[in-house]
Amino acid sequence: MPQTNHLQNYPQQKVFSLQVSENSGKYDKSKKRKMRTRRLLSHIAGPELMDLKIDYAFKQLFANEKNKEITRVFLNGFLLKAGRKPIQNLTFKNVEISREYENDKQARLDLLIETEDKELINVEIQFTNEYNMIKRTMYYWARLYEKPLEKAQDYEELNSVITINIMNFELFYDLPAYHTIFQMFERYYKRQLTGLVECHFVEIPKLINAWKKEQLNPWDDLLTRWLLLLGAVDKKRNQFNDDIYQELEEIAMSDKTLHEAMQNWNELSRTEEHSLEYEARLKQILDEQSRQRNMERKMEQVQKAKQMIEDADKKVKDANKKVMDADKKVKDADKKVMDADKKVKNAEKQTSEEREMRLKAEKQADTALEQGKKAATLEIARQLLRQGLDHFTIVKSTGLVESEVKALLLEIEDNHDK
């Protein structure tokens, strides 16, 4: 089925997601609701209605040949939001995806339809978060997209595959919109590569939150009213949103297809055979959810225990490091003390050596001085002897001993003879 509009032709569509804005400033649901004393539809008590997010109930209402018109209008709500033309005719297809190879994973879809333009639309309803939504979506899309090639058809025969995921949990915590559409665009120029890929994600908790804040107008928005139909009953949280149901009742008075869907929903919930099948499936899902929660709690306990062990191990390592650091500081301090002691000893040794050298120098200076004085005295004595002064006077005046004076006299006489 060809696309009638591109990204830039419909408002509020971002590159990879569409945020449904209902212009809540112009809508007051309390004014829309008319005064009445009775229900507009004959139905069973709200809490006994099936939760249409349980795959069994969803398939009974939307994957039923007799409800083909309901399915067509429901799907058109998504297509119009994505800027595609509405489908006029549809065919329910086999939900079993056969294995291409022996080891391929067997896949069973919730709802698969083919349009008059040979497009495939796969709707998956997910009650609990199995933490594989995105990868599973891409796997289903890939298997459906390549399916025509099983018959050796040409690539030109490949058609669009649209996947719609309705989830009873939040998936994109960083996006405020409850309905997002992912397509294939060039990253910088925002040009669409192909319309063959389109993945819708509906997060019911965000939808209900937007409803409580009066941000939705199901009177003017086709998709919103159908999504609210799915969100009216919530068995996961054991809630029935009576205000949503009453609003849809009033809208159904002027929306024939919605009226028919709500009647079918009530009849389905009253039928014993369907109720038993539904309750069995609900129990299976809730039991699986309980097991998953228990497993998550156990995993949390294991992770907590691991974290405690890691924290304790880290504390031991930190303590050991502190001990090693303290020991290093002690060793460094001891080394500094030893170095200081060595310096003191070296200083003391140097001081002692300097003292000895000083004393030696002083002694040598004294000796030289004495020798100089002696030499001077001897020279004076020589001069006096040459002048003919007697021995006694020279001894007395110079302080020399008589033998030294006699030796000088002999020295003079010897030199004179020569």
Short mmCIF file of C-alpha atoms in Angstrom, two decimals:
data_model
loop_
_atom_site.label_atom_id
_atom_site.label_comp_id
_atom_site.label_asym_id
_atom_site.label_seq_id
_atom_site.Cartn_x
_atom_site.Cartn_y
_atom_site.Cartn_z
CA MET A 1 0.00 0.00 0.00
CA PRO A 2 1.63 3.30 -1.04
CA GLN A 3 2.16 6.16 1.36
CA THR A 4 0.03 9.24 0.68
CA ASN A 5 1.98 11.60 2.93
CA HIS A 6 5.61 12.02 3.86
CA LEU A 7 7.00 13.08 7.21
CA GLN A 8 6.78 16.82 6.56
CA ASN A 9 3.11 16.63 5.51
CA TYR A 10 1.60 15.83 8.88
CA PRO A 11 2.09 17.90 12.04
CA GLN A 12 3.80 17.01 15.30
CA GLN A 13 5.64 14.09 13.66
CA LYS A 14 9.31 14.10 14.58
CA VAL A 15 12.02 12.31 12.71
CA PHE A 16 11.61 8.96 14.41
CA SER A 17 8.51 9.35 16.58
CA LEU A 18 5.03 10.78 16.57
CA GLN A 19 3.63 12.40 19.69
CA VAL A 20 -0.17 12.40 19.71
CA SER A 21 -1.33 15.80 20.86
CA GLU A 22 -5.02 16.20 21.57
CA ASN A 23 -5.15 19.99 22.09
CA SER A 24 -6.33 19.46 25.65
CA GLY A 25 -6.84 23.18 26.19
CA LYS A 26 -10.03 23.03 24.09
CA TYR A 27 -11.39 19.86 25.65
CA ASP A 28 -13.16 19.38 28.98
CA LYS A 29 -14.36 15.82 29.45
CA SER A 30 -16.60 16.86 32.34
CA LYS A 31 -18.55 19.13 29.97
CA LYS A 32 -18.68 16.51 27.24
CA ARG A 33 -20.31 13.93 29.49
CA LYS A 34 -24.09 14.29 29.44
CA MET A 35 -26.26 13.84 32.49
CA ARG A 36 -27.92 10.44 32.50
CA THR A 37 -29.43 7.97 34.92
CA ARG A 38 -28.66 4.75 33.08
CA ARG A 39 -25.88 3.14 31.10
CA LEU A 40 -25.97 3.74 27.36
CA LEU A 41 -24.88 0.15 26.76
CA SER A 42 -26.14 -2.97 28.44
CA HIS A 43 -23.05 -4.54 29.97
CA ILE A 44 -21.77 -6.54 32.90
CA ALA A 45 -20.03 -5.02 35.91
CA GLY A 46 -16.80 -3.24 34.94
CA PRO A 47 -14.40 -5.31 37.05
CA GLU A 48 -15.67 -8.50 35.33
CA LEU A 49 -14.84 -7.26 31.84
CA MET A 50 -11.92 -8.93 30.14
CA ASP A 51 -8.67 -7.03 29.98
CA LEU A 52 -8.18 -6.58 26.23
CA LYS A 53 -4.42 -6.43 26.77
CA ILE A 54 -4.51 -10.17 27.49
CA ASP A 55 -3.62 -11.71 24.14
CA TYR A 56 -6.53 -14.18 24.27
CA ALA A 57 -9.14 -11.42 24.72
CA PHE A 58 -7.43 -9.17 22.17
CA LYS A 59 -7.43 -11.90 19.53
CA GLN A 60 -11.07 -12.80 20.18
CA LEU A 61 -12.09 -9.21 19.48
CA PHE A 62 -9.63 -8.05 16.82
CA ALA A 63 -8.48 -11.26 15.12
CA ASN A 64 -11.97 -12.58 14.51
CA GLU A 65 -13.33 -12.77 10.97
CA LYS A 66 -16.76 -11.56 12.07
CA ASN A 67 -15.15 -8.44 13.58
CA LYS A 68 -13.18 -7.51 10.46
CA GLU A 69 -14.70 -4.02 10.35
CA ILE A 70 -13.69 -3.41 13.97
CA THR A 71 -10.13 -4.45 13.13
CA ARG A 72 -10.07 -2.26 10.01
CA VAL A 73 -11.15 0.89 11.88
CA PHE A 74 -8.79 0.12 14.76
CA LEU A 75 -5.79 -0.24 12.43
CA ASN A 76 -6.74 2.86 10.44
CA GLY A 77 -6.25 4.88 13.60
CA PHE A 78 -2.56 3.96 13.46
CA LEU A 79 -2.21 4.41 9.71
CA LEU A 80 -3.73 7.89 9.72
CA LYS A 81 -1.37 8.95 12.51
CA ALA A 82 1.55 7.79 10.37
CA GLY A 83 0.34 9.74 7.33
CA ARG A 84 -0.74 6.67 5.40
CA LYS A 85 -3.99 6.19 3.55
CA PRO A 86 -6.63 4.13 5.39
CA ILE A 87 -7.16 0.52 4.41
CA GLN A 88 -10.46 -0.47 2.81
CA ASN A 89 -10.13 -4.23 2.84
CA LEU A 90 -8.06 -6.65 4.85
CA THR A 91 -7.37 -10.35 5.04
CA PHE A 92 -6.46 -12.24 8.19
CA LYS A 93 -3.26 -14.19 7.63
CA ASN A 94 -1.75 -17.22 9.31
CA VAL A 95 -0.04 -16.08 12.51
CA GLU A 96 2.47 -18.93 12.44
CA ILE A 97 5.81 -17.92 10.91
CA SER A 98 7.32 -21.10 9.53
CA ARG A 99 10.97 -21.97 10.05
CA GLU A 100 13.23 -21.40 7.05
CA TYR A 101 15.91 -23.57 8.64
CA GLU A 102 15.63 -26.34 11.18
CA ASN A 103 17.24 -24.30 13.94
CA ASP A 104 15.17 -21.15 13.31
CA LYS A 105 13.04 -19.87 16.18
CA GLN A 106 9.33 -20.66 15.86
CA ALA A 107 7.25 -17.46 15.94
CA ARG A 108 3.53 -17.09 16.62
CA LEU A 109 2.03 -13.65 16.13
CA ASP A 110 -0.99 -12.17 17.90
CA LEU A 111 -2.52 -10.59 14.79
CA LEU A 112 -1.38 -10.50 11.17
CA ILE A 113 -3.40 -8.94 8.38
CA GLU A 114 -2.77 -8.18 4.73
CA THR A 115 -4.21 -5.06 3.11
CA GLU A 116 -5.58 -4.69 -0.38
CA ASP A 117 -2.15 -3.32 -1.38
CA LYS A 118 -0.38 -6.46 -0.10
CA GLU A 119 1.06 -4.67 2.92
CA LEU A 120 1.42 -6.72 6.09
CA ILE A 121 0.40 -5.33 9.49
CA ASN A 122 1.47 -7.25 12.59
CA VAL A 123 -0.05 -6.31 15.95
CA GLU A 124 1.53 -7.63 19.13
CA ILE A 125 -0.05 -7.19 22.55
CA GLN A 126 2.40 -7.45 25.44
CA PHE A 127 1.00 -7.65 28.97
CA THR A 128 4.28 -7.94 30.86
CA ASN A 129 7.76 -6.66 30.14
CA GLU A 130 10.07 -9.45 29.02
CA TYR A 131 12.86 -6.94 28.27
CA ASN A 132 13.19 -7.96 24.63
CA MET A 133 10.52 -5.85 22.96
CA ILE A 134 12.63 -3.95 20.47
CA LYS A 135 14.74 -6.89 19.29
CA ARG A 136 11.69 -9.15 19.07
CA THR A 137 9.88 -6.49 17.02
CA MET A 138 12.76 -6.28 14.57
CA TYR A 139 12.94 -10.07 14.35
CA TYR A 140 9.22 -10.36 13.53
CA TRP A 141 9.50 -7.51 11.03
CA ALA A 142 12.47 -9.15 9.29
CA ARG A 143 10.78 -12.56 9.07
CA LEU A 144 7.61 -11.05 7.63
CA TYR A 145 9.47 -8.80 5.21
CA GLU A 146 11.50 -11.60 3.65
CA LYS A 147 8.61 -14.05 3.62
CA PRO A 148 7.60 -13.43 -0.05
CA LEU A 149 11.10 -14.44 -1.16
CA GLU A 150 10.32 -17.96 -0.01
CA LYS A 151 8.48 -18.27 -3.32
CA ALA A 152 11.51 -17.04 -5.29
CA GLN A 153 9.87 -13.73 -6.08
CA ASP A 154 11.79 -10.69 -7.22
CA TYR A 155 12.87 -8.01 -4.74
CA GLU A 156 10.36 -5.66 -6.34
CA GLU A 157 7.62 -7.87 -4.92
CA LEU A 158 8.60 -6.99 -1.35
CA ASN A 159 6.02 -4.77 0.35
CA SER A 160 5.76 -2.68 3.49
CA VAL A 161 5.61 -4.40 6.85
CA ILE A 162 4.11 -2.39 9.70
CA THR A 163 4.53 -3.63 13.25
CA ILE A 164 2.31 -2.32 16.04
CA ASN A 165 3.30 -3.10 19.63
CA ILE A 166 0.78 -2.40 22.39
CA MET A 167 2.49 -2.69 25.77
CA ASN A 168 1.11 -2.65 29.29
CA PHE A 169 4.37 -1.14 30.52
CA GLU A 170 6.68 1.77 29.76
CA LEU A 171 9.50 1.18 27.30
CA PHE A 172 10.96 4.57 26.39
CA TYR A 173 11.52 6.36 29.68
CA ASP A 174 13.17 9.30 27.92
CA LEU A 175 10.17 9.98 25.64
CA PRO A 176 6.93 11.52 26.98
CA ALA A 177 4.64 10.36 24.16
CA TYR A 178 2.51 7.24 24.67
CA HIS A 179 2.49 6.53 20.91
CA THR A 180 5.75 6.60 18.96
CA ILE A 181 6.47 5.69 15.36
CA PHE A 182 9.91 4.64 14.15
CA GLN A 183 10.77 4.77 10.46
CA MET A 184 13.94 4.78 8.38
CA PHE A 185 15.40 8.24 7.77
CA GLU A 186 18.75 9.76 6.82
CA ARG A 187 20.29 10.95 10.04
CA TYR A 188 21.19 14.54 9.11
CA TYR A 189 18.94 15.51 6.19
CA LYS A 190 15.87 13.71 7.63
CA ARG A 191 15.06 12.22 4.25
CA GLN A 192 13.02 9.06 4.32
CA LEU A 193 14.84 6.14 2.74
CA THR A 194 11.79 3.92 2.36
CA GLY A 195 8.29 3.44 3.68
CA LEU A 196 8.81 -0.30 3.90
CA VAL A 197 9.82 -0.09 7.57
CA GLU A 198 7.45 1.22 10.22
CA CYS A 199 7.29 0.26 13.89
CA HIS A 200 4.64 1.60 16.26
CA PHE A 201 4.95 1.43 20.04
CA VAL A 202 2.06 2.19 22.38
CA GLU A 203 2.77 2.47 26.11
CA ILE A 204 -0.58 2.09 27.90
CA PRO A 205 0.62 3.44 31.32
CA LYS A 206 1.59 6.72 29.62
CA LEU A 207 -1.81 6.80 27.90
CA ILE A 208 -3.68 6.40 31.20
CA ASN A 209 -1.48 9.03 32.82
CA ALA A 210 -2.27 11.47 29.99
CA TRP A 211 -5.98 10.69 30.43
CA LYS A 212 -5.85 11.44 34.15
CA LYS A 213 -4.20 14.78 33.35
CA GLU A 214 -7.04 15.52 30.88
CA GLN A 215 -4.60 15.74 27.97
CA LEU A 216 -6.63 13.45 25.67
CA ASN A 217 -9.70 14.07 23.52
CA PRO A 218 -11.11 10.74 22.35
CA TRP A 219 -14.06 12.55 20.75
CA ASP A 220 -11.87 14.01 18.02
CA ASP A 221 -9.08 11.44 17.84
CA LEU A 222 -9.84 8.01 16.39
CA LEU A 223 -6.73 6.22 17.66
CA THR A 224 -7.03 7.61 21.19
CA ARG A 225 -10.54 6.21 21.72
CA TRP A 226 -9.46 2.73 20.61
CA LEU A 227 -6.37 2.78 22.80
CA LEU A 228 -8.49 3.92 25.77
CA LEU A 229 -10.72 0.92 25.08
CA LEU A 230 -7.66 -1.29 25.61
CA GLY A 231 -6.68 0.64 28.74
CA ALA A 232 -10.06 0.70 30.49
CA VAL A 233 -9.41 -2.60 32.32
CA ASP A 234 -6.02 -3.35 33.85
CA LYS A 235 -5.74 -6.79 35.46
CA LYS A 236 -2.03 -6.29 36.05
CA ARG A 237 -2.83 -3.53 38.54
CA ASN A 238 -6.34 -4.82 39.31
CA GLN A 239 -7.95 -1.56 38.17
CA PHE A 240 -11.08 -0.63 36.24
CA ASN A 241 -11.17 2.90 34.86
CA ASP A 242 -14.89 3.57 35.02
CA ASP A 243 -14.52 7.17 33.82
CA ILE A 244 -12.87 5.95 30.61
CA TYR A 245 -15.58 3.37 30.08
CA GLN A 246 -18.37 5.93 30.56
CA GLU A 247 -16.68 8.34 28.14
CA LEU A 248 -16.39 5.60 25.53
CA GLU A 249 -20.05 4.69 26.05
CA GLU A 250 -21.08 8.20 25.09
CA ILE A 251 -18.74 8.30 22.09
CA ALA A 252 -20.11 4.92 20.99
CA MET A 253 -23.56 6.46 20.58
CA SER A 254 -22.20 8.26 17.50
CA ASP A 255 -19.48 5.75 16.56
CA LYS A 256 -21.10 2.60 15.20
CA THR A 257 -17.88 0.56 15.05
CA LEU A 258 -16.88 1.43 18.61
CA HIS A 259 -20.42 0.61 19.77
CA GLU A 260 -20.16 -2.79 18.09
CA ALA A 261 -16.73 -3.40 19.62
CA MET A 262 -17.99 -2.61 23.13
CA GLN A 263 -20.99 -4.89 22.67
CA ASN A 264 -18.71 -7.69 21.47
CA TRP A 265 -16.43 -7.06 24.44
CA ASN A 266 -19.33 -7.39 26.87
CA GLU A 267 -20.66 -10.52 25.18
CA LEU A 268 -17.17 -12.03 25.13
CA SER A 269 -16.79 -11.36 28.86
CA ARG A 270 -20.17 -12.97 29.61
CA THR A 271 -19.59 -16.16 27.62
CA GLU A 272 -18.59 -18.98 29.95
CA GLU A 273 -16.40 -20.80 27.44
CA HIS A 274 -14.43 -17.66 26.59
CA SER A 275 -14.28 -16.64 30.25
CA LEU A 276 -12.70 -19.96 31.20
CA GLU A 277 -10.14 -19.69 28.39
CA TYR A 278 -9.45 -16.08 29.32
CA GLU A 279 -9.07 -16.80 33.04
CA ALA A 280 -6.71 -19.68 32.28
CA ARG A 281 -4.60 -17.46 30.05
CA LEU A 282 -4.71 -14.61 32.59
CA LYS A 283 -3.61 -16.98 35.35
CA GLN A 284 -0.78 -18.27 33.16
CA ILE A 285 0.41 -14.72 32.46
CA LEU A 286 0.09 -13.60 36.10
CA ASP A 287 1.87 -16.75 37.28
CA GLU A 288 4.64 -16.11 34.79
CA GLN A 289 4.75 -12.49 35.92
CA SER A 290 4.96 -13.66 39.54
CA ARG A 291 7.78 -16.07 38.64
CA GLN A 292 9.53 -13.29 36.79
CA ARG A 293 9.19 -10.96 39.77
CA ASN A 294 10.46 -13.66 42.10
CA MET A 295 13.35 -14.28 39.75
CA GLU A 296 14.03 -10.54 39.61
CA ARG A 297 13.91 -10.35 43.41
CA LYS A 298 16.29 -13.29 43.66
CA MET A 299 18.54 -11.70 41.08
CA GLU A 300 18.40 -8.47 43.07
CA GLN A 301 19.32 -10.40 46.22
CA VAL A 302 22.15 -12.14 44.37
CA GLN A 303 23.32 -8.81 42.97
CA LYS A 304 23.01 -7.25 46.42
CA ALA A 305 25.04 -10.11 47.94
CA LYS A 306 27.63 -9.77 45.16
CA GLN A 307 27.74 -6.05 45.76
CA MET A 308 28.19 -6.59 49.50
CA ILE A 309 31.03 -9.04 48.81
CA GLU A 310 32.58 -6.61 46.33
CA ASP A 311 32.19 -3.76 48.84
CA ALA A 312 33.72 -5.88 51.62
CA ASP A 313 36.54 -6.96 49.31
CA LYS A 314 37.10 -3.34 48.37
CA LYS A 315 37.18 -2.35 52.04
CA VAL A 316 39.74 -5.11 52.73
CA LYS A 317 41.82 -3.96 49.76
CA ASP A 318 41.50 -0.36 50.89
CA ALA A 319 42.51 -1.36 54.44
CA ASN A 320 45.47 -3.35 53.10
CA LYS A 321 46.46 -0.40 50.97
CA LYS A 322 46.25 1.89 53.99
CA VAL A 323 48.43 -0.55 55.98
CA MET A 324 50.91 -0.72 53.11
CA ASP A 325 50.85 3.06 52.77
CA ALA A 326 51.36 3.43 56.54
CA ASP A 327 54.19 0.88 56.44
CA LYS A 328 55.76 2.77 53.55
CA LYS A 329 55.46 6.01 55.49
CA VAL A 330 57.15 4.36 58.51
CA LYS A 331 59.93 3.05 56.26
CA ASP A 332 60.26 6.45 54.63
CA ALA A 333 60.40 8.07 58.09
CA ASP A 334 63.02 5.53 59.23
CA LYS A 335 65.05 6.25 56.11
CA LYS A 336 64.80 9.97 56.77
CA VAL A 337 65.97 9.41 60.37
CA MET A 338 68.85 7.25 59.15
CA ASP A 339 69.74 9.84 56.52
CA ALA A 340 69.60 12.58 59.14
CA ASP A 341 71.71 10.50 61.53
CA LYS A 342 74.19 9.86 58.76
CA LYS A 343 74.33 13.55 58.00
CA VAL A 344 74.89 14.29 61.68
CA LYS A 345 77.69 11.73 61.83
CA ASN A 346 79.19 13.07 58.62
CA ALA A 347 78.93 16.56 60.02
CA GLU A 348 80.54 15.48 63.26
CA LYS A 349 83.28 13.66 61.35
CA GLN A 350 83.81 16.66 59.14
CA THR A 351 83.93 18.93 62.20
CA SER A 352 86.51 16.65 63.89
CA GLU A 353 88.66 16.54 60.77
CA GLU A 354 88.41 20.27 60.36
CA ARG A 355 89.42 20.70 64.02
CA GLU A 356 92.45 18.45 63.55
CA MET A 357 93.45 20.26 60.38
CA ARG A 358 93.08 23.60 62.11
CA LEU A 359 95.21 22.46 65.04
CA LYS A 360 97.79 21.05 62.67
CA ALA A 361 97.86 24.28 60.69
CA GLU A 362 98.16 26.29 63.86
CA LYS A 363 101.00 24.05 65.00
CA GLN A 364 102.72 24.37 61.65
CA ALA A 365 102.26 28.13 61.80
CA ASP A 366 103.70 28.23 65.30
CA THR A 367 106.65 26.09 64.20
CA ALA A 368 107.26 28.30 61.19
CA LEU A 369 107.02 31.36 63.38
CA GLU A 370 109.50 29.92 65.89
CA GLN A 371 111.80 28.91 63.07
CA GLY A 372 111.56 32.38 61.62
CA LYS A 373 112.29 33.97 64.96
CA LYS A 374 115.26 31.58 65.48
CA ALA A 375 116.65 32.35 62.04
CA ALA A 376 116.29 36.08 62.71
CA THR A 377 118.01 35.75 66.10
CA LEU A 378 120.85 33.76 64.54
CA GLU A 379 121.25 36.39 61.83
CA ILE A 380 121.37 39.15 64.46
CA ALA A 381 123.99 37.15 66.37
CA ARG A 382 126.05 36.81 63.17
CA GLN A 383 125.96 40.54 62.61
CA LEU A 384 126.98 41.21 66.20
CA LEU A 385 129.87 38.72 65.91
CA ARG A 386 131.07 40.40 62.73
CA GLN A 387 131.04 43.71 64.59
CA GLY A 388 133.38 42.14 67.19
CA LEU A 389 130.97 42.02 70.05
CA ASP A 390 131.99 39.54 72.74
CA HIS A 391 130.25 36.22 73.34
CA PHE A 392 128.83 37.10 76.70
CA THR A 393 127.07 40.24 75.41
CA ILE A 394 125.64 38.41 72.38
CA VAL A 395 124.28 35.56 74.52
CA LYS A 396 122.73 38.04 76.87
CA SER A 397 121.18 40.23 74.15
CA THR A 398 119.86 37.46 71.83
CA GLY A 399 118.94 34.72 74.29
CA LEU A 400 121.10 32.21 72.45
CA VAL A 401 123.15 29.73 74.36
CA GLU A 402 126.89 30.09 74.28
CA SER A 403 127.36 26.95 72.16
CA GLU A 404 125.13 28.44 69.45
CA VAL A 405 127.17 31.65 69.48
CA LYS A 406 130.43 29.69 69.24
CA ALA A 407 128.98 27.67 66.31
CA LEU A 408 128.14 30.92 64.54
CA LEU A 409 131.62 32.27 65.16
CA LEU A 410 133.19 29.13 63.66
CA GLU A 411 130.82 29.44 60.67
CA ILE A 412 131.97 33.05 60.16
CA GLU A 413 135.61 32.19 60.46
CA ASP A 414 135.28 29.29 58.01
CA ASN A 415 133.56 31.52 55.50
CA HIS A 416 136.28 34.16 56.00
CA ASP A 417 139.09 31.68 55.33
CA LYS A 418 137.44 30.57 52.11
#
